[in-house]
């Protein structure tokens, strides 16, 4: 078989360690190395080998080309031209002593330009003086190897340097994401003391880094999150290393706001927590939108009173409380007398304004804990909680009858519309919502039959129906 061309004597030792390197030497029947020939593999890092002696390039390329893509240049000018190509090298192995343009001049040019200053460089030189090595490193070289190069050492240095550069890029990316994230991020140590926050944290909380460094994040709490919720959060963090949920915090200016927060941990090789990383965002707008949607679903668009759906929900809660406390619950059906005549003669616009005024008067007649709702049309429901029959009769009903019977002044019209009211009482007239609503409705129709503008209890309806 044909032997490989022999390099000059100072570099013969480069070939000896090749059989021990992580890469393989090209087969002996492979044609002699051509510096113009390049190895392309988009999945591999690209190395630029620069040396004025083709024999040296041959040794380096033979050692590296199975693990990397390789380009070569025999002088500094050609090397600088190659780094301007879109396929920029990931690492340059650069000879120091070259005729024309030395490696020192090449690295000065590389470091002077923004688009090439970050390309890592390993100097390879026959000059073993400490001064030469220091000069190269001071100019920005990442490593310095002396000739004759031990190929196994070269392979390790290249591999480690590329790995370090990848790590540096990842760290720069992580730092950029941390600093410019739209979510607030804070990092605490194993004792849960703050060591780092980002800009969004300052924007969301009002505190800058100097104000929070070394503090426990609990100073942000608003007092609205219960101890049980905090206990569950820490249990999840310690058990699973992760927690996500909603909390209420307090801004530096005193405002309380809801936030969605995620907490994760970084642990040591022994499984001990080293850092806590928390990210959160202000969800005030989301909560406000949810409340608007909930209100639209649960309230009458005209009067802003609870609608039939919401009335059922709050009545269920009120009934459950009455059952627990052994108290009574009064359900009142209210229908406006002759409302249809007003609506038909003066128009729906006047009728709507009348309904709005009726809703306001109803709310003014009851306590804040009581319930006022609109079922539809001119039908309203009032539910009095924690009450007795006597209280309903003597206080609220009389006030309702008087208030609703007063004239309404609407867009120049003086209107009169008295109420017909039917009442059912828990637990006397029913023990569930359906029964109480049905019986109050029946009592209200009895009030209509009695000539309108009066009140009827379901018990009275039942007794008058008997023969």
Phi, psi and omega in degrees: 000152182284134180277153176294148176301141182274131176283170175303158189306316184300341185249007180296329181293345177298327186282331188299318183280358186302323182293345179259358185281162179293344178256167181257147173285145178298149179304150185292341178270007177286140179302156179304148185297132178252114181303335181282342182281130181242150179256125184242129174203107188299342180277348185256150174297151180259126177251139173250118180259125184236117179199140182281355180249113181304328180296321177294319177299322179301314182296313182297314182295320179299326182282333191250341194288342179283338180254346185220158166281144187230132167236153183229155174214141183260005176203167184294322181297315179296323179296315180295329177291322181292327182286350177276349181290155178303325179275075186285141182293149176275342180200143178242127170260113196238122174288140182278312187264100178226145178291152178085280181235116184282167176297328178298316180292324179297313183290328175299317179295317180299314185286343181278345184251137184299320186280352180237354187294336183267000177288122181291147183229133170248119177281139173235121187213150174277350179278112185262009182291147180296324181297318180296318180294318180297318180299316180296317180292324178293330178285349177119005176295144181272339180201166183216119178243143179256148178276146358287138184280135172275118190297322179297322177293317178302312181301317181294317181296317179297312181299313182294319181294317178297320178296319179296321179293323176297318178297319178298318179296318178296321178293320177296319178296315180297319179295322179293315179298317179300311187287326187250011177297144175288339177270145174290136179230134173226147179239131177240159179277189184296339177266010180063039174253135188293131176241343181200138172224159180256182184295321181297327176300313179297319181294321184279326186256339183089355181258135174266178187299318183296334182278339186246348183303128178081004181259154173282133182300351182295346178293346179278346188295149182262345184095355181271344176271130187282156176302326179295323179293319177295321180297317179296322179298310182292329176297318179294319181296314183288330182274316187247349182073018184202143173206144175218138179179184181257143177217165175247126179241170180243126176290161178303328181278001178100346180293140176259136183217151177274147178221150172260122188234143174237131179236130175228167183237154170246126186247158176280177178298336179271003178085009179271142181294127178258317180218154168247134177241120180241134173232141181207161179223150177285122182249029179300315180296319178298316179296320179296319178295319178298321179293320178297317179295317179297320181291320177298320182288333188251357185232151177287129185293330183280307187262348184065017174275159173305141178268187184299320181298310182291327177301318179297320181295310184288330176293322177299318179294316180295321179294318179298320179292320178296322178295318180294319187268351181069031180255177180260161178223125180255128177249123185242123172266129182236126179236135181278127180288134175060025177295325182298323179296315178298315183296319183285325185275322184258350178101160183293330181298313178294321178299320179294317179296325177295318179296321178298317179294320178299317180300317179296319180293322179298314181296329180287343184268348186239170178283164179295332181281347180277171187242131174234127183219158174247124179278329184145157181057230179253026181256128180234159175231135172239130177242124180257122184261156176050057187225179174231164181299318180300318180298319179298314185293312188277331187252289192289315184298316179298320179294320179296313182299317182291313185294314183289340180277350180290150181299150177250126177259105185230112178048049176086358180255133172264113187245147175235132177207108181275162180260149166248125189237132173241140187231136169235148186240132170272135003262010186293315185256010179157150182245007176221165185298316183300316181293317181295318179294315180298316183288325176294321177297318178297320179295323179296318178294329175295322176297323176298316182293336181275012175103011180066175178051045176207174183242138176227134173268148181300327179299319179293323178299314181298321183287325180287338179282346182283147180290000000 
